[in-house]
């Protein structure tokens, strides 16, 4: 069964969701005259049909109440999507921590570099769905793979990525370790 795409009737009619029935009727008449298919030049039959459907839905109190409920749910989903988009910064930190765990395991035991998904999920404070998202990303980038045992392990590309993520910290350490006071001055003979 195909999911029907949500249509914003308020936007089609260019009115607020709080608009009165009188306002909806007035705006509909104005837009219907402007976009009627019988008019040459400014007619748009597809848009006109959308106008009629929107008007018929919003002028009936029962249909409008049902539509308003769907409208609120759609707005809630959009709000959640915006909040998810704002979490991109957190995602970078989460990806770093997950990839670092896989890196640490490979360094600790090169012959058994894998970590099971369940174990990995218990090692981080992220919901399973978040871990699954990041693991998908790692696989797409080629940063992780599966061992014969089925466990996840970091690849050479993943190691390179961790090093890239740590490059600024490494550069800082190298600069601190090579200050002029610590470099011996060679005396000429």
N, CA and C of each residue as an Amber inpcrd file, in Angstrom:
protein
   567
   0.8430000  -1.1870000   0.0000000   0.0000000   0.0000000   0.0000000
   0.8840000   1.2450000   0.0000000   0.6650000   2.1380000  -0.9410000
   1.4660000   3.3550000  -1.0630000   1.0410000   4.3780000  -0.0120000
   2.0320000   5.0740000   0.5260000   1.7610000   6.1090000   1.5150000
   1.3920000   7.3850000   0.7770000   0.2590000   7.9510000   1.1500000
  -0.2100000   9.1670000   0.5020000   0.5590000  10.3710000   1.0540000
   1.0780000  11.1890000   0.1600000   1.8420000  12.3720000   0.5540000
   0.9040000  13.4070000   1.1680000   1.3530000  14.0060000   2.2630000
   0.5460000  15.0240000   2.9350000   0.4710000  16.2800000   2.0640000
  -0.7320000  16.8200000   1.9410000  -0.9480000  18.0460000   1.1710000
  -1.3700000  19.1380000   2.1470000  -0.6770000  20.2640000   2.1170000
  -0.9830000  21.3800000   3.0190000  -2.0600000  22.2590000   2.3850000
  -3.3060000  21.9990000   2.7660000  -4.4350000  22.7550000   2.2090000
  -4.3740000  24.2300000   2.5990000  -3.8720000  24.5150000   3.7650000
  -3.7670000  25.9170000   4.1930000  -2.7830000  26.6760000   3.3000000
  -1.6990000  26.0190000   2.9610000  -0.7250000  26.6780000   2.0970000
  -1.2800000  26.8650000   0.6890000  -1.9920000  25.8790000   0.1920000
  -2.5880000  25.9900000  -1.1490000  -3.5410000  27.1770000  -1.2030000
  -4.3410000  27.3290000  -0.1420000  -5.2940000  28.4440000  -0.0880000
  -4.6550000  29.7390000   0.4330000  -3.3920000  29.6560000   0.8380000
  -2.6600000  30.8280000   1.3220000  -3.3470000  31.4880000   2.5170000
  -3.8040000  30.6310000   3.4510000  -4.4460000  31.1280000   4.6720000
  -3.7910000  30.4740000   5.8830000  -4.0070000  31.0740000   7.0240000
  -3.5110000  30.5340000   8.2830000  -4.3810000  29.3570000   8.7170000
  -3.8070000  28.4090000   9.4500000  -4.6240000  27.3240000   9.9960000
  -5.6920000  27.8330000  10.9650000  -5.5500000  29.0540000  11.4250000
  -6.5310000  29.6460000  12.3370000  -7.5920000  30.4570000  11.5930000
  -7.5360000  30.4680000  10.2710000  -8.4610000  31.2770000   9.4630000
  -9.9100000  30.8300000   9.6750000 -10.7990000  31.8160000   9.6750000
 -12.2280000  31.5120000   9.8220000 -12.7630000  30.9550000   8.4980000
 -13.9340000  30.3460000   8.5660000 -14.5670000  29.8180000   7.3550000
 -14.8300000  30.9500000   6.3570000 -15.2350000  32.1230000   6.8530000
 -15.4900000  33.2650000   5.9660000 -14.2130000  33.6650000   5.2170000
 -13.0800000  33.6660000   5.9030000 -11.8100000  34.0140000   5.2620000
 -11.4410000  32.9600000   4.2270000 -11.6150000  31.7080000   4.5670000
 -11.3020000  30.6120000   3.6410000 -12.1480000  30.7330000   2.3760000
 -13.4500000  31.0110000   2.5470000 -14.3470000  31.1540000   1.3870000
 -13.9400000  32.3400000   0.5260000 -13.6340000  33.4730000   1.1510000
 -13.2500000  34.6760000   0.4120000 -11.9580000  34.4440000  -0.3910000
 -10.9520000  33.8480000   0.2430000  -9.6760000  33.5910000  -0.4300000
  -9.8780000  32.5630000  -1.5460000 -10.6850000  31.5360000  -1.2780000
 -10.9380000  30.5300000  -2.3060000 -11.5610000  31.1800000  -3.5400000
 -12.5770000  32.0120000  -3.3560000 -13.2270000  32.6590000  -4.5070000
 -12.2280000  33.5000000  -5.3030000 -11.3960000  34.2410000  -4.5910000
 -10.3900000  35.0700000  -5.2630000  -9.4280000  34.2130000  -6.0900000
  -8.8720000  33.1640000  -5.4700000  -7.9050000  32.3030000  -6.1630000
  -8.5560000  31.4820000  -7.2730000  -9.7980000  31.0490000  -7.0500000
 -10.5040000  30.2570000  -8.0670000 -10.7500000  31.1000000  -9.3160000
 -11.1350000  32.3600000  -9.1270000 -11.3320000  33.2390000 -10.2880000
 -10.0080000  33.4710000 -11.0220000  -8.9540000  33.6400000 -10.2640000
  -7.6380000  33.9300000 -10.8420000  -7.0660000  32.7350000 -11.6120000
  -7.3300000  31.5210000 -11.1490000  -6.7070000  30.3220000 -11.7300000
  -7.6940000  29.3780000 -12.4150000  -8.8790000  29.8520000 -12.7030000
  -9.8890000  28.9860000 -13.3220000  -9.4060000  28.4980000 -14.6880000
  -9.6330000  27.2090000 -14.9990000  -9.1570000  26.6470000 -16.2760000
  -9.7440000  27.3260000 -17.5200000 -10.8960000  27.9820000 -17.3860000
 -11.5000000  28.6370000 -18.5460000 -10.8030000  29.9530000 -18.9080000
  -9.9800000  30.4590000 -18.0060000  -9.2680000  31.7110000 -18.2830000
  -8.0190000  31.4380000 -19.1040000  -7.7840000  32.2680000 -20.0680000
  -6.5800000  32.1220000 -20.9010000  -5.4120000  32.8040000 -20.2060000
  -4.2600000  32.2180000 -20.2990000  -3.0470000  32.8520000 -19.7660000
  -2.7290000  32.4720000 -18.3380000  -3.6100000  32.7860000 -17.3950000
  -3.2800000  32.5510000 -15.9870000  -3.9040000  31.2760000 -15.4340000
  -4.4940000  30.4580000 -16.2810000  -5.1470000  29.2500000 -15.7750000
  -4.1260000  28.1460000 -15.5170000  -4.4210000  27.3620000 -14.4800000
  -3.5950000  26.2170000 -14.1270000  -4.5500000  25.1650000 -13.5920000
  -4.9150000  24.2180000 -14.4640000  -5.9490000  23.2360000 -14.1190000
  -5.5520000  22.3910000 -12.9040000  -4.3000000  21.9870000 -12.8480000
  -3.8390000  21.1520000 -11.7350000  -3.9300000  21.9180000 -10.4070000
  -3.4720000  23.1610000 -10.4170000  -3.5350000  23.9860000  -9.2200000
  -4.9940000  24.2600000  -8.8530000  -5.8220000  24.4790000  -9.8470000
  -7.2390000  24.7440000  -9.5980000  -7.8840000  23.5470000  -8.8870000
  -7.5720000  22.3250000  -9.3380000  -8.1230000  21.1340000  -8.6820000
  -7.6560000  21.0450000  -7.2310000  -6.4020000  21.4190000  -6.9820000
  -5.9020000  21.4260000  -5.6110000  -6.6490000  22.4500000  -4.7530000
  -6.9400000  23.6100000  -5.3530000  -7.7040000  24.6410000  -4.6400000
  -9.0820000  24.1170000  -4.2370000  -9.7590000  23.4770000  -5.1790000
 -11.1010000  22.9590000  -4.9220000 -11.0550000  21.9010000  -3.8230000
 -10.1080000  20.9890000  -3.9090000  -9.9840000  19.9380000  -2.8900000
  -9.7060000  20.5470000  -1.5200000  -8.8160000  21.5140000  -1.4660000
  -8.4920000  22.1750000  -0.2000000  -9.7220000  22.8710000   0.3630000
 -10.4330000  23.5870000  -0.4920000 -11.6210000  24.2990000  -0.0360000
 -12.6980000  23.3360000   0.4690000 -12.9360000  22.2720000  -0.2890000
 -13.9610000  21.3030000   0.1230000 -13.6030000  20.6460000   1.4530000
 -12.3390000  20.4130000   1.6720000 -11.9040000  19.7980000   2.9350000
 -12.0650000  20.7650000   4.0940000 -11.6570000  22.0100000   3.9070000
 -11.6360000  22.9680000   5.0120000 -12.9860000  23.6220000   5.3030000
 -13.9090000  23.5660000   4.3740000 -15.2080000  24.2060000   4.6400000
 -16.1350000  23.2940000   5.4390000 -15.9100000  21.9890000   5.3950000
 -16.7370000  21.0440000   6.1550000 -16.1260000  20.8830000   7.5560000
 -16.8880000  21.1970000   8.6150000 -16.3330000  21.1700000   9.9760000
 -15.7330000  19.8090000  10.3770000 -16.3810000  18.7100000  10.0170000
 -15.8550000  17.3890000  10.3890000 -14.5750000  17.0650000   9.6100000
 -14.5910000  17.3510000   8.3100000 -13.3990000  17.0930000   7.5090000
 -12.2410000  17.9810000   7.9630000 -12.5660000  19.2200000   8.3010000
 -11.5100000  20.1300000   8.7410000 -10.9120000  19.6700000  10.0680000
 -11.7470000  19.1850000  10.9820000 -11.2390000  18.6930000  12.2690000
 -10.2990000  17.5040000  12.0560000 -10.6910000  16.5910000  11.1830000
  -9.8400000  15.4340000  10.8850000  -8.5540000  15.8880000  10.1990000
  -8.6980000  16.8350000   9.2690000  -7.5220000  17.3490000   8.5600000
  -6.5840000  18.0720000   9.5300000  -7.1440000  18.8650000  10.4510000
  -6.3170000  19.5970000  11.4110000  -5.5000000  18.6480000  12.2870000
  -6.0680000  17.5020000  12.6250000  -5.3260000  16.5090000  13.3900000
  -4.1370000  15.9980000  12.5730000  -4.3680000  15.6690000  11.3120000
  -3.2870000  15.2180000  10.4240000  -2.2640000  16.3420000  10.2230000
  -2.7460000  17.5790000  10.1250000  -1.8810000  18.7450000   9.9500000
  -0.9450000  18.9000000  11.1550000  -1.4830000  18.7380000  12.3660000
  -0.6680000  18.8360000  13.5820000   0.3780000  17.7200000  13.6280000
  -0.0160000  16.5090000  13.2360000   0.9300000  15.3920000  13.2200000
   2.0570000  15.6510000  12.2140000   1.7090000  16.1810000  11.0610000
   2.7130000  16.5000000  10.0400000   3.6770000  17.5710000  10.5570000
   3.1480000  18.5840000  11.2220000   4.0050000  19.6310000  11.7900000
   4.9140000  19.0760000  12.8750000   4.4070000  18.1170000  13.6690000
   5.2270000  17.4850000  14.7020000   6.3800000  16.7150000  14.0630000
   6.0970000  15.9980000  12.9780000   7.1550000  15.2620000  12.2790000
   8.1910000  16.2120000  11.7040000   7.7470000  17.3430000  11.1890000
   8.6930000  18.3330000  10.6520000   9.5650000  18.9020000  11.7660000
   8.9500000  19.1540000  12.9220000   9.7030000  19.6660000  14.0690000
  10.7630000  18.6630000  14.4880000  10.3990000  17.3810000  14.5380000
  11.3590000  16.3390000  14.8970000  12.4830000  16.2580000  13.8610000
  12.1440000  16.4500000  12.5970000  13.1530000  16.4280000  11.5440000
  14.1410000  17.5820000  11.7260000  13.6320000  18.7610000  12.0640000
  14.5010000  19.9240000  12.2940000  15.4030000  19.6640000  13.4990000
  14.8400000  19.0860000  14.5530000  15.6580000  18.7690000  15.7250000
  16.7330000  17.7530000  15.3740000  16.3820000  16.7830000  14.5440000
  17.3560000  15.7980000  14.0860000  18.4570000  16.4390000  13.2640000
  18.0840000  17.4090000  12.4490000  19.0820000  18.1110000  11.6350000
  20.0270000  18.9100000  12.5210000  19.5100000  19.4310000  13.6120000
  20.3480000  20.1920000  14.5320000  21.2970000  19.2940000  15.3170000
  21.0890000  17.9800000  15.2650000  21.9180000  17.0500000  16.0170000
  23.1670000  16.6230000  15.2470000  23.4150000  17.2000000  14.0840000
  24.5610000  16.7910000  13.2650000  25.8780000  16.9420000  14.0120000
  25.9990000  17.9560000  14.8390000  27.2220000  18.1500000  15.6100000
  27.4130000  16.9970000  16.5840000  26.3350000  16.6090000  17.2560000
  26.4020000  15.4680000  18.1670000  26.7860000  14.2060000  17.4100000
  26.2800000  14.0620000  16.1920000  26.5870000  12.8820000  15.3870000
  28.0830000  12.7500000  15.1370000  28.7710000  13.8520000  14.9080000
  30.2160000  13.8040000  14.6740000  30.9310000  13.2310000  15.8950000
  30.5210000  13.6560000  17.0570000  31.1320000  13.1720000  18.2960000
  30.8050000  11.6920000  18.4910000  29.5470000  11.3240000  18.2460000
  29.1420000   9.9210000  18.3820000  29.9220000   9.0350000  17.4140000
  30.0620000   9.4890000  16.1680000  30.8220000   8.7070000  15.1790000
  32.2720000   8.5410000  15.6240000  32.8370000   9.6130000  16.1370000
  34.2220000   9.5500000  16.5980000  34.3660000   8.5150000  17.7170000
  33.4570000   8.5390000  18.6810000  33.5380000   7.6100000  19.8100000
  33.3660000   6.1670000  19.3540000  32.4050000   5.9140000  18.4860000
  32.1830000   4.5450000  17.9960000  33.3830000   4.0370000  17.1940000
  33.8670000   4.8540000  16.2900000  35.0030000   4.4480000  15.4720000
  36.2510000   4.2760000  16.3350000  36.3840000   5.1060000  17.3620000
  37.5200000   4.9890000  18.2800000  37.4850000   3.6680000  19.0420000
  36.2850000   3.2130000  19.4120000  36.1760000   1.9120000  20.0890000
  36.6560000   0.7830000  19.1830000  36.2530000   0.8380000  17.9340000
  36.6830000  -0.1900000  16.9850000  38.1920000  -0.0980000  16.7300000
  38.7050000   1.1140000  16.7040000  40.1480000   1.3300000  16.5450000
  40.8970000   0.7280000  17.7420000  40.4200000   1.0360000  18.9460000
  41.0770000   0.5530000  20.1590000  41.0710000  -0.9750000  20.2190000
  39.9660000  -1.5900000  19.7860000  39.9000000  -3.0490000  19.7940000
  40.9100000  -3.6470000  18.8110000  41.0300000  -3.0610000  17.6250000
  41.9900000  -3.5920000  16.6430000  43.4200000  -3.4350000  17.1800000
  43.7200000  -2.3200000  17.8210000  45.0600000  -2.1060000  18.3800000
  45.3370000  -3.0440000  19.5390000  44.3210000  -3.3080000  20.3410000
  44.4660000  -4.1550000  21.5280000  44.7160000  -5.6050000  21.1540000
  43.9560000  -6.0840000  20.1610000  44.0930000  -7.4830000  19.7780000
  43.9620000  -7.5910000  18.2670000  45.0760000  -7.4390000  17.5910000
  45.0790000  -7.4130000  16.1350000  44.5170000  -8.6920000  15.5310000
  44.6980000  -9.8320000  16.2170000  44.2070000 -11.1020000  15.6930000
  42.7040000 -11.2790000  15.8990000  42.1370000 -10.5840000  16.8720000
  40.6950000 -10.6230000  17.1240000  40.1960000  -9.1690000  17.1910000
  40.1250000  -8.5110000  16.0420000  39.8260000  -7.0750000  16.0420000
  38.3410000  -6.7230000  16.1330000  37.4720000  -7.7080000  16.1410000
  36.0460000  -7.4230000  16.0660000  35.3640000  -7.1990000  17.4030000
  34.2680000  -6.4860000  17.3210000  33.3660000  -6.2690000  18.4560000
  31.9690000  -6.6050000  17.9580000  31.2230000  -7.3720000  18.7280000
  29.8550000  -7.7070000  18.3650000  28.9460000  -6.4970000  18.4820000
  27.8980000  -6.4870000  17.6820000  26.9620000  -5.3530000  17.6930000
  26.3620000  -5.1370000  19.0760000  25.9220000  -6.2180000  19.7120000
  25.3290000  -6.0970000  21.0540000  26.3010000  -5.5190000  22.0540000
  27.5380000  -5.9730000  21.9950000  28.5780000  -5.4560000  22.8950000
  28.8220000  -3.9780000  22.6190000  28.9080000  -3.6380000  21.3440000
  29.1430000  -2.2400000  20.9700000  28.0180000  -1.3440000  21.4920000
  26.7840000  -1.8180000  21.3660000  25.6360000  -1.0270000  21.8340000
  25.6770000  -0.8160000  23.3430000  26.2190000  -1.7870000  24.1020000
  26.2950000  -1.6220000  25.5590000  27.4530000  -0.7250000  25.9810000
  28.4030000  -0.5210000  25.0750000  29.5830000   0.2780000  25.4030000
  29.3680000   1.7750000  25.2210000  28.2950000   2.1590000  24.5570000
  28.0240000   3.5750000  24.2970000  26.6260000   3.9370000  24.8060000
  26.4260000   5.1810000  25.1930000  25.1240000   5.5790000  25.7330000
  24.1280000   6.0340000  24.6560000  24.1860000   5.4290000  23.4770000
  23.3230000   5.8490000  22.3750000  22.2520000   4.7920000  22.1300000
  21.0860000   5.2250000  21.6750000  20.0400000   4.2520000  21.3440000
  20.4830000   3.3500000  20.1850000  19.9880000   2.1180000  20.1380000
  20.3650000   1.1960000  19.0630000  20.1590000   1.7820000  17.6620000
  19.1280000   2.5740000  17.4980000  18.8440000   3.1770000  16.1910000
  19.9470000   4.1670000  15.8040000  20.5000000   4.8830000  16.7570000
  21.6080000   5.8080000  16.4900000  22.8690000   5.0320000  16.1230000
  23.1360000   3.9620000  16.8660000  24.3050000   3.1270000  16.5690000
  24.1680000   2.5440000  15.1650000  22.9710000   2.0590000  14.8290000
  22.7310000   1.4740000  13.5030000  22.9770000   2.5060000  12.4080000
  22.5530000   3.7450000  12.6260000  22.7780000   4.8050000  11.6410000
  24.2760000   5.0160000  11.4060000  25.0270000   5.1320000  12.5000000
  26.4620000   5.3820000  12.3640000  27.1810000   4.1890000  11.7330000
  26.7770000   2.9750000  12.0740000  27.4020000   1.7950000  11.4720000
  27.1100000   1.7370000   9.9770000  25.9010000   2.1150000   9.5970000
  25.5800000   2.1980000   8.1600000  26.5390000   3.1740000   7.4810000
  26.7230000   4.3230000   8.0940000  27.6120000   5.3470000   7.5380000
  29.0430000   4.8060000   7.4070000  29.5260000   4.1480000   8.4630000
  30.8760000   3.5820000   8.4310000  31.0240000   2.5650000   7.3030000
  30.0190000   1.7000000   7.1360000  30.0880000   0.6880000   6.0690000
  30.0980000   1.3480000   4.7050000  29.2460000   2.3610000   4.5210000
  29.1900000   3.0690000   3.2420000  30.5280000   3.7360000   2.9150000
  31.2160000   4.2360000   3.9120000  32.5080000   4.8950000   3.7250000
  33.6530000   3.8940000   3.6090000  33.3840000   2.6330000   3.9630000
  34.4320000   1.6240000   3.9290000  35.3180000   1.6640000   5.1640000
  34.8390000   2.2430000   6.2680000  35.6290000   2.3910000   7.4790000
  35.5290000   1.1780000   8.3890000  34.4890000   0.3630000   8.1980000
  34.3680000  -0.8600000   8.9860000  34.0130000  -2.0180000   8.0650000
  34.2390000  -3.2060000   8.5820000  33.8760000  -4.4170000   7.8570000
  33.4560000  -5.4730000   8.8520000  33.1170000  -6.6380000   8.3410000
  32.7250000  -7.7600000   9.1980000  33.8280000  -8.8030000   9.1720000
  34.1480000  -9.3160000  10.3210000  35.0920000 -10.4150000  10.4430000
  34.3640000 -11.7110000  10.1060000  35.0970000 -12.7940000   9.9480000
  34.4880000 -14.1020000   9.6910000  33.5220000 -14.4800000  10.8050000
  33.7960000 -14.0150000  12.0060000  32.9380000 -14.2990000  13.1610000
  31.6360000 -13.5040000  13.1310000  31.5550000 -12.5370000  12.2160000
  30.3770000 -11.6770000  12.1330000  30.5220000 -10.3810000  12.9170000
  31.5980000 -10.2700000  13.6750000  31.8170000  -9.0580000  14.4600000
  32.2760000  -7.9150000  13.5540000  32.0870000  -6.7020000  14.0550000
  32.4870000  -5.4990000  13.3190000  33.9150000  -5.1340000  13.6620000
  34.6540000  -4.6910000  12.6620000  36.0250000  -4.2480000  12.9220000
  36.3580000  -3.0700000  12.0130000  37.2950000  -2.2860000  12.4710000
  37.7240000  -1.1120000  11.7060000  38.6430000  -1.5650000  10.5640000
  38.5660000  -0.8700000   9.4460000  39.4190000  -1.1550000   8.2920000
  40.5790000  -0.1570000   8.2790000  41.4860000  -0.3380000   7.3350000
  42.6000000   0.6080000   7.1900000  42.0650000   2.0100000   6.8830000
  40.9970000   2.0830000   6.0660000  40.3900000   3.3910000   5.7690000
  39.8160000   4.0080000   7.0380000  39.2790000   3.1800000   7.9300000
  38.7620000   3.6720000   9.2110000  39.8690000   4.1990000  10.0980000
  40.9990000   3.5090000  10.0980000  42.1540000   3.9710000  10.8670000
  42.6130000   5.3310000  10.3260000  42.6690000   5.4410000   9.0010000
  43.0350000   6.7300000   8.3980000  42.0650000   7.8260000   8.8220000
  40.7820000   7.4930000   8.9000000  39.7750000   8.4860000   9.2910000
  39.9860000   8.9330000  10.7310000  40.2470000   7.9870000  11.6250000
  40.5090000   8.3440000  13.0300000  41.7280000   9.2580000  13.1050000
  42.7530000   8.9430000  12.3440000  43.9470000   9.7900000  12.3540000
  43.6380000  11.1830000  11.8190000  42.7940000  11.2610000  10.8010000
  42.3840000  12.5670000  10.2630000  41.6110000  13.3500000  11.3130000
  40.7210000  12.6560000  12.0300000  39.9340000  13.3170000  13.0720000
  40.8270000  13.8270000  14.2040000  41.9210000  13.1460000  14.4330000
  42.8360000  13.5140000  15.5150000  43.9840000  14.4010000  15.0550000
  44.0080000  14.7770000  13.8060000  45.1410000  15.4990000  13.2420000
  45.4580000  16.7890000  13.9920000  44.4480000  17.5420000  14.3640000
  44.6930000  18.8110000  15.0580000  45.3440000  18.5580000  16.4180000
  44.8600000  17.5410000  17.1500000  45.4310000  17.2210000  18.4590000
  46.8760000  16.7540000  18.3050000  47.1420000  15.9370000  17.2790000
  48.4990000  15.4450000  17.0370000  49.4110000  16.6120000  16.6830000
  48.9500000  17.5040000  15.8120000  49.7510000  18.6670000  15.4290000
  50.0830000  19.5120000  16.6400000  49.1250000  19.6850000  17.5280000
  49.3320000  20.4530000  18.7470000  50.4080000  19.7990000  19.6020000
  50.3380000  18.4850000  19.7590000  51.3230000  17.7510000  20.5520000
  52.7220000  17.8910000  19.9420000  52.8000000  17.7780000  18.6290000
  54.1020000  17.8860000  17.9690000  54.6940000  19.2780000  18.1500000
  53.8520000  20.2990000  18.0470000  54.3530000  21.6700000  18.2330000
  54.8610000  21.8690000  19.6540000  54.1290000  21.3430000  20.6470000
  54.5500000  21.4920000  22.0450000  55.8410000  20.7280000  22.3090000
  55.9940000  19.5820000  21.6690000  57.1800000  18.7530000  21.8800000
  58.4170000  19.3010000  21.2010000  58.2640000  20.2090000  20.2720000
  59.4090000  20.7460000  19.5310000  59.5370000  22.2580000  19.7100000
  59.4620000  22.6980000  20.9260000  59.6420000  24.1200000  21.1800000
  61.1260000  24.4490000  21.0700000  61.4680000  25.6750000  20.7360000
  62.8710000  26.0560000  20.5540000  63.7380000  25.7590000  21.7730000
  63.1880000  25.8610000  22.9810000  63.9950000  25.6260000  24.1770000
  64.4270000  24.1740000  24.2640000  63.6720000  23.2600000  23.6870000
  63.9680000  21.8400000  23.8100000  64.8810000  21.3310000  22.6980000
  65.0500000  22.1030000  21.6480000  65.9120000  21.6770000  20.5500000
  67.3400000  22.1010000  20.8880000  68.2620000  21.1450000  20.9710000
  69.6420000  21.5140000  21.3140000  70.2660000  22.3510000  20.2050000
  70.9860000  23.3600000  20.6080000  71.6480000  24.2490000  19.6620000
  73.0250000  23.6780000  19.3810000  73.3230000  23.5120000  18.1270000
  74.6300000  22.9780000  17.7500000  75.6390000  24.1230000  17.6900000
  76.7550000  23.9390000  18.3530000  77.7960000  24.9820000  18.3690000
  78.7340000  24.7340000  17.2090000  79.0840000  25.7910000  16.5660000
  80.0100000  25.6570000  15.4310000  81.4510000  25.5450000  15.9530000
  82.2530000  24.7810000  15.2440000  83.6300000  24.5350000  15.6940000
  84.5860000  25.6050000  15.2970000
